[in-house]
PDB file of C-alpha atoms and ligand atoms in Angstrom:
ATOM      1  CA  UNK Y  26     100.324 110.583 107.616  1.00  0.00           C
ATOM      2  CA  UNK Y  27     101.741 107.173 106.814  1.00  0.00           C
ATOM      3  CA  UNK Y  28     102.486 107.394 103.072  1.00  0.00           C
ATOM      4  CA  UNK Y  29     104.098 103.903 102.867  1.00  0.00           C
ATOM      5  CA  UNK Y  30     102.423 101.693 100.308  1.00  0.00           C
ATOM      6  CA  UNK Y  31     102.086  98.022 101.513  1.00  0.00           C
ATOM      7  CA  UNK Y  32     102.826  95.244  99.049  1.00  0.00           C
ATOM      8  CA  UNK Y  33     103.331  91.447  99.483  1.00  0.00           C
ATOM      9  CA  UNK Y  34     106.540  90.493  97.750  1.00  0.00           C
ATOM     10  CA  UNK Y  35     107.269  87.080  96.237  1.00  0.00           C
ATOM     11  CA  UNK Y  36     110.824  86.736  97.687  1.00  0.00           C
ATOM     12  CA  UNK Y  37     110.884  83.185  96.314  1.00  0.00           C
ATOM     13  CA  UNK Y  38     111.195  84.655  92.798  1.00  0.00           C
ATOM     14  CA  UNK Y  39     113.709  87.423  93.765  1.00  0.00           C
ATOM     15  CA  UNK Y  40     117.377  87.473  94.877  1.00  0.00           C
ATOM     16  CA  UNK Y  41     117.901  88.955  98.337  1.00  0.00           C
ATOM     17  CA  UNK Y  42     121.147  90.057  99.815  1.00  0.00           C
ATOM     18  CA  UNK Y  43     121.702  90.664 103.546  1.00  0.00           C
ATOM     19  CA  UNK Y  44     124.897  92.456 104.577  1.00  0.00           C
ATOM     20  CA  UNK Y  45     125.888  91.867 108.161  1.00  0.00           C
ATOM     21  CA  UNK Y  46     125.899  88.676 110.123  1.00  0.00           C
ATOM     22  CA  UNK Y  47     125.305  89.936 113.733  1.00  0.00           C
ATOM     23  CA  UNK Y  48     122.064  90.267 115.636  1.00  0.00           C
ATOM     24  CA  UNK Y  49     120.532  92.550 113.085  1.00  0.00           C
ATOM     25  CA  UNK Y  50     121.493  90.205 110.223  1.00  0.00           C
ATOM     26  CA  UNK Y  51     119.984  87.304 112.250  1.00  0.00           C
ATOM     27  CA  UNK Y  52     116.854  89.211 112.984  1.00  0.00           C
ATOM     28  CA  UNK Y  53     116.274  90.168 109.341  1.00  0.00           C
ATOM     29  CA  UNK Y  54     117.150  86.726 108.024  1.00  0.00           C
ATOM     30  CA  UNK Y  55     114.740  85.200 110.507  1.00  0.00           C
ATOM     31  CA  UNK Y  56     111.982  87.602 109.412  1.00  0.00           C
ATOM     32  CA  UNK Y  57     112.582  86.789 105.716  1.00  0.00           C
ATOM     33  CA  UNK Y  58     112.562  83.022 106.244  1.00  0.00           C
ATOM     34  CA  UNK Y  59     109.568  83.042 108.555  1.00  0.00           C
ATOM     35  CA  UNK Y  60     107.511  84.331 105.648  1.00  0.00           C
ATOM     36  CA  UNK Y  61     109.402  82.942 102.627  1.00  0.00           C
ATOM     37  CA  UNK Y  62     111.277  79.766 103.751  1.00  0.00           C
ATOM     38  CA  UNK Y  63     112.451  78.949 100.226  1.00  0.00           C
ATOM     39  CA  UNK Y  64     113.644  82.426  99.309  1.00  0.00           C
ATOM     40  CA  UNK Y  65     117.095  82.561  97.760  1.00  0.00           C
ATOM     41  CA  UNK Y  66     119.052  84.731 100.229  1.00  0.00           C
ATOM     42  CA  UNK Y  67     122.758  85.497 100.298  1.00  0.00           C
ATOM     43  CA  UNK Y  68     124.147  86.796 103.542  1.00  0.00           C
ATOM     44  CA  UNK Y  69     127.673  88.350 103.549  1.00  0.00           C
ATOM     45  CA  UNK Y  70     129.789  89.277 106.549  1.00  0.00           C
ATOM     46  CA  UNK Y  71     133.315  88.639 107.761  1.00  0.00           C
ATOM     47  CA  UNK Y  72     131.880  87.315 111.024  1.00  0.00           C
ATOM     48  CA  UNK Y  73     128.591  85.376 110.981  1.00  0.00           C
ATOM     49  CA  UNK Y  74     126.757  84.392 114.155  1.00  0.00           C
ATOM     50  CA  UNK Y  75     126.298  80.672 114.891  1.00  0.00           C
ATOM     51  CA  UNK Y  76     122.532  80.984 114.839  1.00  0.00           C
ATOM     52  CA  UNK Y  77     122.680  82.219 111.283  1.00  0.00           C
ATOM     53  CA  UNK Y  78     124.751  79.181 110.345  1.00  0.00           C
ATOM     54  CA  UNK Y  79     122.056  77.042 112.008  1.00  0.00           C
ATOM     55  CA  UNK Y  80     119.296  78.755 109.937  1.00  0.00           C
ATOM     56  CA  UNK Y  81     121.219  78.338 106.734  1.00  0.00           C
ATOM     57  CA  UNK Y  82     121.480  74.572 107.392  1.00  0.00           C
ATOM     58  CA  UNK Y  83     117.682  74.447 107.548  1.00  0.00           C
ATOM     59  CA  UNK Y  84     117.054  76.472 104.355  1.00  0.00           C
ATOM     60  CA  UNK Y  85     118.730  75.151 101.262  1.00  0.00           C
ATOM     61  CA  UNK Y  86     118.274  78.456  99.372  1.00  0.00           C
ATOM     62  CA  UNK Y  87     120.317  80.471 101.946  1.00  0.00           C
ATOM     63  CA  UNK Y  88     123.997  81.034 100.967  1.00  0.00           C
ATOM     64  CA  UNK Y  89     126.448  82.381 103.565  1.00  0.00           C
ATOM     65  CA  UNK Y  90     129.520  84.216 102.327  1.00  0.00           C
ATOM     66  CA  UNK Y  91     132.289  85.003 104.824  1.00  0.00           C
ATOM     67  CA  UNK Y  92     133.726  88.163 103.412  1.00  0.00           C
ATOM     68  CA  UNK Y  93     133.529  91.971 103.776  1.00  0.00           C
ATOM     69  CA  UNK Y  94     131.049  93.694 101.507  1.00  0.00           C
ATOM     70  CA  UNK Y  95     132.127  94.491  97.959  1.00  0.00           C
ATOM     71  CA  UNK Y  96     129.885  96.159  95.335  1.00  0.00           C
ATOM     72  CA  UNK Y  97     129.976  93.014  93.161  1.00  0.00           C
ATOM     73  CA  UNK Y  98     127.912  91.260  95.793  1.00  0.00           C
ATOM     74  CA  UNK Y  99     125.016  93.286  94.359  1.00  0.00           C
ATOM     75  CA  UNK Y 100     125.222  91.662  90.967  1.00  0.00           C
ATOM     76  CA  UNK Y 101     121.954  90.001  90.201  1.00  0.00           C
ATOM     77  CA  UNK Y 102     120.297  91.193  93.470  1.00  0.00           C
ATOM     78  CA  UNK Y 103     116.736  92.623  93.595  1.00  0.00           C
ATOM     79  CA  UNK Y 104     116.483  93.484  97.211  1.00  0.00           C
ATOM     80  CA  UNK Y 105     119.118  94.356  99.890  1.00  0.00           C
ATOM     81  CA  UNK Y 106     118.951  94.574 103.620  1.00  0.00           C
ATOM     82  CA  UNK Y 107     122.003  95.961 105.342  1.00  0.00           C
ATOM     83  CA  UNK Y 108     122.743  95.998 109.109  1.00  0.00           C
ATOM     84  CA  UNK Y 109     126.505  95.996 109.769  1.00  0.00           C
ATOM     85  CA  UNK Y 110     127.994  97.671 112.797  1.00  0.00           C
ATOM     86  CA  UNK Y 111     129.851 100.026 110.547  1.00  0.00           C
ATOM     87  CA  UNK Y 112     127.769 103.081 109.576  1.00  0.00           C
ATOM     88  CA  UNK Y 113     130.081 103.977 106.669  1.00  0.00           C
ATOM     89  CA  UNK Y 114     129.681 100.493 105.152  1.00  0.00           C
ATOM     90  CA  UNK Y 115     125.860 100.766 105.579  1.00  0.00           C
ATOM     91  CA  UNK Y 116     125.873 104.089 103.802  1.00  0.00           C
ATOM     92  CA  UNK Y 117     128.110 102.770 101.045  1.00  0.00           C
ATOM     93  CA  UNK Y 118     125.930  99.776 100.437  1.00  0.00           C
ATOM     94  CA  UNK Y 119     122.908 102.047 100.320  1.00  0.00           C
ATOM     95  CA  UNK Y 120     124.540 104.374  97.846  1.00  0.00           C
ATOM     96  CA  UNK Y 121     125.637 101.411  95.635  1.00  0.00           C
ATOM     97  CA  UNK Y 122     122.076 100.075  95.701  1.00  0.00           C
ATOM     98  CA  UNK Y 123     120.558 103.421  94.706  1.00  0.00           C
ATOM     99  CA  UNK Y 124     123.003 103.674  91.771  1.00  0.00           C
ATOM    100  CA  UNK Y 125     121.794 100.289  90.587  1.00  0.00           C
ATOM    101  CA  UNK Y 126     118.129 100.954  91.421  1.00  0.00           C
ATOM    102  CA  UNK Y 127     118.107  98.021  93.897  1.00  0.00           C
ATOM    103  CA  UNK Y 128     115.549  98.390  96.750  1.00  0.00           C
ATOM    104  CA  UNK Y 129     117.440  98.805 100.009  1.00  0.00           C
ATOM    105  CA  UNK Y 130     116.629  98.610 103.737  1.00  0.00           C
ATOM    106  CA  UNK Y 131     119.227 100.040 106.175  1.00  0.00           C
ATOM    107  CA  UNK Y 132     118.112  98.457 109.390  1.00  0.00           C
ATOM    108  CA  UNK Y 133     118.721 101.217 111.895  1.00  0.00           C
ATOM    109  CA  UNK Y 134     118.554 104.288 109.600  1.00  0.00           C
ATOM    110  CA  UNK Y 135     114.979 104.953 108.435  1.00  0.00           C
ATOM    111  CA  UNK Y 136     115.868 107.853 106.064  1.00  0.00           C
ATOM    112  CA  UNK Y 137     118.113 105.516 104.030  1.00  0.00           C
ATOM    113  CA  UNK Y 138     115.376 102.912 103.607  1.00  0.00           C
ATOM    114  CA  UNK Y 139     113.339 102.373 100.394  1.00  0.00           C
ATOM    115  CA  UNK Y 140     111.103 100.009 102.410  1.00  0.00           C
ATOM    116  CA  UNK Y 141     110.547  98.926 106.039  1.00  0.00           C
ATOM    117  CA  UNK Y 142     110.012  95.511 107.379  1.00  0.00           C
ATOM    118  CA  UNK Y 143     106.728  95.039 109.166  1.00  0.00           C
ATOM    119  CA  UNK Y 144     105.254  93.098 112.034  1.00  0.00           C
ATOM    120  CA  UNK Y 145     103.500  90.139 110.506  1.00  0.00           C
ATOM    121  CA  UNK Y 146     100.362  88.479 111.814  1.00  0.00           C
ATOM    122  CA  UNK Y 147      99.817  84.962 110.363  1.00  0.00           C
ATOM    123  CA  UNK Y 148      96.863  82.692 110.625  1.00  0.00           C
ATOM    124  CA  UNK Y 149      97.057  80.081 107.926  1.00  0.00           C
ATOM    125  CA  UNK Y 150      96.819  81.843 104.567  1.00  0.00           C
ATOM    126  CA  UNK Y 151      95.772  85.080 106.160  1.00  0.00           C
ATOM    127  CA  UNK Y 152      98.657  87.529 106.579  1.00  0.00           C
ATOM    128  CA  UNK Y 153      98.408  91.003 108.020  1.00  0.00           C
ATOM    129  CA  UNK Y 154     101.369  93.370 107.870  1.00  0.00           C
ATOM    130  CA  UNK Y 155     101.634  96.142 110.485  1.00  0.00           C
ATOM    131  CA  UNK Y 156     103.389  99.485 110.074  1.00  0.00           C
ATOM    132  CA  UNK Y 157     103.670 102.280 112.606  1.00  0.00           C
ATOM    133  CA  UNK Y 158     105.478 104.438 109.992  1.00  0.00           C
ATOM    134  CA  UNK Y 159     108.620 103.790 111.963  1.00  0.00           C
ATOM    135  CA  UNK Y 160     107.104 105.434 115.037  1.00  0.00           C
ATOM    136  CA  UNK Y 161     107.279 102.445 117.342  1.00  0.00           C
ATOM    137  CA  UNK Y 162     108.455  98.905 116.179  1.00  0.00           C
ATOM    138  CA  UNK Y 163     107.689  97.766 119.742  1.00  0.00           C
ATOM    139  CA  UNK Y 164     104.065  98.790 119.373  1.00  0.00           C
ATOM    140  CA  UNK Y 165     103.928  96.941 116.130  1.00  0.00           C
ATOM    141  CA  UNK Y 166     105.247  93.855 117.787  1.00  0.00           C
ATOM    142  CA  UNK Y 167     102.717  94.135 120.575  1.00  0.00           C
ATOM    143  CA  UNK Y 168      99.832  94.731 118.303  1.00  0.00           C
ATOM    144  CA  UNK Y 169     100.873  91.696 116.303  1.00  0.00           C
ATOM    145  CA  UNK Y 170     100.666  89.635 119.452  1.00  0.00           C
ATOM    146  CA  UNK Y 171      97.162  91.025 120.243  1.00  0.00           C
ATOM    147  CA  UNK Y 172      95.876  90.216 116.732  1.00  0.00           C
ATOM    148  CA  UNK Y 173      97.476  86.734 116.775  1.00  0.00           C
ATOM    149  CA  UNK Y 174      95.650  85.994 120.051  1.00  0.00           C
ATOM    150  CA  UNK Y 175      92.418  87.434 118.709  1.00  0.00           C
ATOM    151  CA  UNK Y 176      92.179  85.628 115.374  1.00  0.00           C
ATOM    152  CA  UNK Y 177      90.632  82.095 115.605  1.00  0.00           C
ATOM    153  CA  UNK Y 178      92.539  79.136 114.147  1.00  0.00           C
ATOM    154  CA  UNK Y 179      89.316  78.248 112.283  1.00  0.00           C
ATOM    155  CA  UNK Y 180      90.002  81.213 109.931  1.00  0.00           C
ATOM    156  CA  UNK Y 181      91.874  78.804 107.548  1.00  0.00           C
ATOM    157  CA  UNK Y 182      88.732  76.720 107.213  1.00  0.00           C
ATOM    158  CA  UNK Y 183      86.773  79.815 106.336  1.00  0.00           C
ATOM    159  CA  UNK Y 184      89.354  80.734 103.700  1.00  0.00           C
ATOM    160  CA  UNK Y 185      89.289  77.217 102.281  1.00  0.00           C
ATOM    161  CA  UNK Y 186      85.509  77.152 102.154  1.00  0.00           C
ATOM    162  CA  UNK Y 187      85.488  80.549 100.375  1.00  0.00           C
ATOM    163  CA  UNK Y 188      88.062  79.412  97.858  1.00  0.00           C
ATOM    164  CA  UNK Y 189      85.884  76.337  97.030  1.00  0.00           C
ATOM    165  CA  UNK Y 190      82.813  78.559  96.652  1.00  0.00           C
ATOM    166  CA  UNK Y 191      84.827  81.054  94.537  1.00  0.00           C
ATOM    167  CA  UNK Y 192      85.866  78.332  92.183  1.00  0.00           C
ATOM    168  CA  UNK Y 193      82.338  76.971  91.845  1.00  0.00           C
ATOM    169  CA  UNK Y 194      80.573  80.264  91.246  1.00  0.00           C
ATOM    170  CA  UNK Y 195      79.426  80.815  87.683  1.00  0.00           C
ATOM    171  CA  UNK Y 196      78.129  83.949  86.047  1.00  0.00           C
ATOM    172  CA  UNK Y 197      79.776  87.216  85.193  1.00  0.00           C
ATOM    173  CA  UNK Y 198      82.241  89.057  87.357  1.00  0.00           C
ATOM    174  CA  UNK Y 199      79.574  91.294  88.953  1.00  0.00           C
ATOM    175  CA  UNK Y 200      77.383  88.358  89.862  1.00  0.00           C
ATOM    176  CA  UNK Y 201      80.277  86.536  91.489  1.00  0.00           C
ATOM    177  CA  UNK Y 202      81.314  89.617  93.386  1.00  0.00           C
ATOM    178  CA  UNK Y 203      77.741  90.175  94.655  1.00  0.00           C
ATOM    179  CA  UNK Y 204      77.409  86.566  95.843  1.00  0.00           C
ATOM    180  CA  UNK Y 205      80.833  86.596  97.639  1.00  0.00           C
ATOM    181  CA  UNK Y 206      79.945  89.847  99.319  1.00  0.00           C
ATOM    182  CA  UNK Y 207      76.628  88.429 100.409  1.00  0.00           C
ATOM    183  CA  UNK Y 208      78.266  85.252 101.846  1.00  0.00           C
ATOM    184  CA  UNK Y 209      81.081  87.152 103.653  1.00  0.00           C
ATOM    185  CA  UNK Y 210      78.575  89.666 105.131  1.00  0.00           C
ATOM    186  CA  UNK Y 211      78.376  87.540 108.261  1.00  0.00           C
ATOM    187  CA  UNK Y 212      82.051  88.331 108.960  1.00  0.00           C
ATOM    188  CA  UNK Y 213      81.248  91.989 109.662  1.00  0.00           C
TER     189      UNK Y 213
HETATM  190  C1  SHN V   2     111.816 101.870 110.463  1.00  0.00           C
HETATM  191  C2  SHN V   2     112.097 100.338 110.710  1.00  0.00           C
HETATM  192  C3  SHN V   2     113.109 100.025 109.530  1.00  0.00           C
HETATM  193  C4  SHN V   2     113.325  98.540 109.438  1.00  0.00           C
HETATM  194  O1  SHN V   2     114.148  98.012 110.210  1.00  0.00           O
HETATM  195  O2  SHN V   2     112.793  97.925 108.500  1.00  0.00           O
HETATM  196  C5  SHN V   2     112.752 100.120 112.033  1.00  0.00           C
HETATM  197  C6  SHN V   2     113.699 100.868 112.633  1.00  0.00           C
HETATM  198  C7  SHN V   2     114.268 100.756 113.929  1.00  0.00           C
HETATM  199  N1  SHN V   2     113.987  99.698 114.782  1.00  0.00           N
HETATM  200  C8  SHN V   2     114.595 100.050 115.961  1.00  0.00           C
HETATM  201  C9  SHN V   2     114.530  99.253 117.120  1.00  0.00           C
HETATM  202  C10 SHN V   2     113.716  98.083 117.351  1.00  0.00           C
HETATM  203  N2  SHN V   2     113.099  97.334 116.363  1.00  0.00           N
HETATM  204  C11 SHN V   2     112.402  96.334 116.921  1.00  0.00           C
HETATM  205  C12 SHN V   2     111.636  95.341 116.203  1.00  0.00           C
HETATM  206  C13 SHN V   2     111.164  95.420 114.914  1.00  0.00           C
HETATM  207  N3  SHN V   2     111.461  96.425 114.023  1.00  0.00           N
HETATM  208  C14 SHN V   2     110.787  96.268 112.905  1.00  0.00           C
HETATM  209  C15 SHN V   2     110.707  97.230 111.808  1.00  0.00           C
HETATM  210  C16 SHN V   2     111.251  98.497 111.737  1.00  0.00           C
HETATM  211  N4  SHN V   2     112.223  98.933 112.555  1.00  0.00           N
HETATM  212  C17 SHN V   2     110.930  99.417 110.681  1.00  0.00           C
HETATM  213  C18 SHN V   2     109.639 100.189 111.077  1.00  0.00           C
HETATM  214  C19 SHN V   2     108.403  99.321 111.444  1.00  0.00           C
HETATM  215  C20 SHN V   2     107.297 100.165 111.839  1.00  0.00           C
HETATM  216  O3  SHN V   2     106.829 101.015 111.074  1.00  0.00           O
HETATM  217  O4  SHN V   2     106.815  99.963 112.963  1.00  0.00           O
HETATM  218  C21 SHN V   2     109.986  95.026 112.946  1.00  0.00           C
HETATM  219  C22 SHN V   2     108.474  95.402 112.894  1.00  0.00           C
HETATM  220  C23 SHN V   2     110.135  94.098 111.700  1.00  0.00           C
HETATM  221  C24 SHN V   2     111.504  93.413 111.567  1.00  0.00           C
HETATM  222  O5  SHN V   2     112.484  94.038 111.779  1.00  0.00           O
HETATM  223  O6  SHN V   2     111.431  92.262 111.197  1.00  0.00           O
HETATM  224  C25 SHN V   2     110.406  94.330 114.214  1.00  0.00           C
HETATM  225  C26 SHN V   2     109.244  93.757 115.154  1.00  0.00           C
HETATM  226  C27 SHN V   2     108.849  92.435 114.584  1.00  0.00           C
HETATM  227  C28 SHN V   2     107.835  91.689 115.433  1.00  0.00           C
HETATM  228  O7  SHN V   2     108.255  91.117 116.452  1.00  0.00           O
HETATM  229  O8  SHN V   2     106.640  91.644 115.093  1.00  0.00           O
HETATM  230  C29 SHN V   2     112.549  96.425 118.324  1.00  0.00           C
HETATM  231  C30 SHN V   2     111.852  95.491 119.359  1.00  0.00           C
HETATM  232  C31 SHN V   2     112.362  94.145 119.426  1.00  0.00           C
HETATM  233  O9  SHN V   2     113.310  93.696 118.728  1.00  0.00           O
HETATM  234  O10 SHN V   2     111.820  93.381 120.263  1.00  0.00           O
HETATM  235  C32 SHN V   2     113.393  97.473 118.642  1.00  0.00           C
HETATM  236  C33 SHN V   2     113.912  98.001 119.983  1.00  0.00           C
HETATM  237  C34 SHN V   2     112.787  98.809 120.663  1.00  0.00           C
HETATM  238  C35 SHN V   2     112.302 100.036 119.903  1.00  0.00           C
HETATM  239  O11 SHN V   2     113.097 100.945 119.605  1.00  0.00           O
HETATM  240  O12 SHN V   2     111.131 100.145 119.696  1.00  0.00           O
HETATM  241  C36 SHN V   2     115.331 101.243 115.853  1.00  0.00           C
HETATM  242  C37 SHN V   2     116.140 101.822 116.945  1.00  0.00           C
HETATM  243  C38 SHN V   2     117.585 101.343 116.959  1.00  0.00           C
HETATM  244  C39 SHN V   2     118.409 101.995 117.997  1.00  0.00           C
HETATM  245  O13 SHN V   2     117.901 102.451 119.034  1.00  0.00           O
HETATM  246  O14 SHN V   2     119.666 102.014 117.737  1.00  0.00           O
HETATM  247  C40 SHN V   2     115.115 101.707 114.577  1.00  0.00           C
HETATM  248  C41 SHN V   2     115.669 102.942 113.939  1.00  0.00           C
HETATM  249  C42 SHN V   2     114.926 104.209 114.225  1.00  0.00           C
HETATM  250  O15 SHN V   2     113.740 104.152 114.695  1.00  0.00           O
HETATM  251  O16 SHN V   2     115.436 105.265 114.000  1.00  0.00           O
HETATM  252  N1  NAI V   3     121.272  94.460 117.932  1.00  0.00           N
HETATM  253  C1  NAI V   3     120.185  95.118 117.769  1.00  0.00           C
HETATM  254  O1  NAI V   3     119.092  94.656 117.987  1.00  0.00           O
HETATM  255  C2  NAI V   3     120.190  96.520 117.202  1.00  0.00           C
HETATM  256  C3  NAI V   3     121.382  96.985 116.630  1.00  0.00           C
HETATM  257  N2  NAI V   3     121.407  98.222 116.065  1.00  0.00           N
HETATM  258  C4  NAI V   3     122.589  98.757 115.370  1.00  0.00           C
HETATM  259  O2  NAI V   3     122.801  97.969 114.220  1.00  0.00           O
HETATM  260  C5  NAI V   3     124.139  97.722 114.013  1.00  0.00           C
HETATM  261  C6  NAI V   3     124.474  96.277 113.886  1.00  0.00           C
HETATM  262  O3  NAI V   3     124.066  95.580 115.034  1.00  0.00           O
HETATM  263  P1  NAI V   3     124.425  94.145 115.426  1.00  0.00           P
HETATM  264  O4  NAI V   3     123.956  93.225 114.329  1.00  0.00           O
HETATM  265  O5  NAI V   3     123.908  93.859 116.774  1.00  0.00           O
HETATM  266  O6  NAI V   3     126.030  94.141 115.411  1.00  0.00           O
HETATM  267  P2  NAI V   3     127.009  92.944 115.567  1.00  0.00           P
HETATM  268  O7  NAI V   3     128.246  93.485 116.088  1.00  0.00           O
HETATM  269  O8  NAI V   3     126.381  91.788 116.221  1.00  0.00           O
HETATM  270  O9  NAI V   3     127.245  92.493 114.030  1.00  0.00           O
HETATM  271  C7  NAI V   3     127.823  93.338 113.075  1.00  0.00           C
HETATM  272  C8  NAI V   3     127.957  92.511 111.816  1.00  0.00           C
HETATM  273  O10 NAI V   3     128.372  93.369 110.776  1.00  0.00           O
HETATM  274  C9  NAI V   3     129.439  92.721 110.026  1.00  0.00           C
HETATM  275  N3  NAI V   3     130.286  93.602 109.273  1.00  0.00           N
HETATM  276  C10 NAI V   3     131.119  94.576 109.738  1.00  0.00           C
HETATM  277  N4  NAI V   3     131.732  95.173 108.718  1.00  0.00           N
HETATM  278  C11 NAI V   3     131.241  94.576 107.573  1.00  0.00           C
HETATM  279  C12 NAI V   3     131.496  94.752 106.188  1.00  0.00           C
HETATM  280  N5  NAI V   3     132.367  95.619 105.753  1.00  0.00           N
HETATM  281  N6  NAI V   3     130.849  93.957 105.298  1.00  0.00           N
HETATM  282  C13 NAI V   3     129.911  93.059 105.712  1.00  0.00           C
HETATM  283  N7  NAI V   3     129.703  92.808 106.992  1.00  0.00           N
HETATM  284  C14 NAI V   3     130.346  93.592 107.966  1.00  0.00           C
HETATM  285  C15 NAI V   3     130.187  91.955 111.112  1.00  0.00           C
HETATM  286  O11 NAI V   3     130.969  90.859 110.535  1.00  0.00           O
HETATM  287  C16 NAI V   3     129.020  91.360 111.914  1.00  0.00           C
HETATM  288  O12 NAI V   3     128.522  90.207 111.331  1.00  0.00           O
HETATM  289  C17 NAI V   3     124.940  98.366 115.154  1.00  0.00           C
HETATM  290  O13 NAI V   3     125.442  99.594 114.717  1.00  0.00           O
HETATM  291  C18 NAI V   3     123.865  98.612 116.227  1.00  0.00           C
HETATM  292  O14 NAI V   3     124.086  99.770 116.929  1.00  0.00           O
HETATM  293  C19 NAI V   3     120.208  98.955 115.969  1.00  0.00           C
HETATM  294  C20 NAI V   3     119.093  98.493 116.558  1.00  0.00           C
HETATM  295  C21 NAI V   3     118.962  97.268 117.221  1.00  0.00           C
END
């Protein structure tokens, strides 16, 4: 049973720290910015890949720090993603986060994660997050591609129309809900 509880987090309003500036750091920073381009993210590592420098240039709210991890990097942080090539460092960051009640993801160590990243399907304002409970990230990626292919671009128009109708509807909560259920019945 997949007991993970999915939520959609407003990273724009939170402070994120990524520890590690290699392939994993790049992958996670890319995932964050693809969803939340203006999120304030600090990435710390003694060596930072050129692609990460490129990304940081395109996203004003990203700060790169060339340094080895120290616990004070956690000051003021809400969420941490760690993926260095030093397992001891990863474990230390995780322990420091737990002590401060900061949510932490250790990229290649599921048991140490408070949350997992998901595969994300996007069609305009519609966003679908996929989890395989850590069983197969590759399946999640492929299934994302299938759904992306399947969903029509006109979905955004549908959502915009429904927003307009939703704003115009009068009556009590139940009446509005009944009307919206009726209108969207065609989607089934
Ligand atoms: C548990 C989790 C924790 C977390 O990282 O958050 C985790 C863990 C691990 N990933 C590993 C490997 C790979 N991960 C990917 C890709 C993605 N991994 C992502 C999430 C997650 N990965 C979380 C669970 C998500 C779920 O429930 O499905 C995605 C969805 C989101 C993202 O990372 O942004 C993103 C796809 C995004 C997209 O394209 O849609 C690929 C494929 C590729 O890169 O093409 C490979 C190689 C092939 C393979 O192994 O499948 C390994 C083995 C490491 C090793 O062998 O050393 C572990 C550790 C382990 O399993 O023990
Ligand atoms: N590359 C991949 O797609 C995957 C990698 N992994 C594992 O994840 C780990 C990281 O992989 P990569 O990013 O590819 O490694 P990498 O060698 O490209 O990068 C490692 C990064 O960690 C940083 N680092 C090392 N010590 C640090 C410290 N004390 N504080 C802050 N940063 C520090 C380095 O400066 C570098 O930026 C490896 O152990 C690898 O086995 C697991 C799954 C997939």
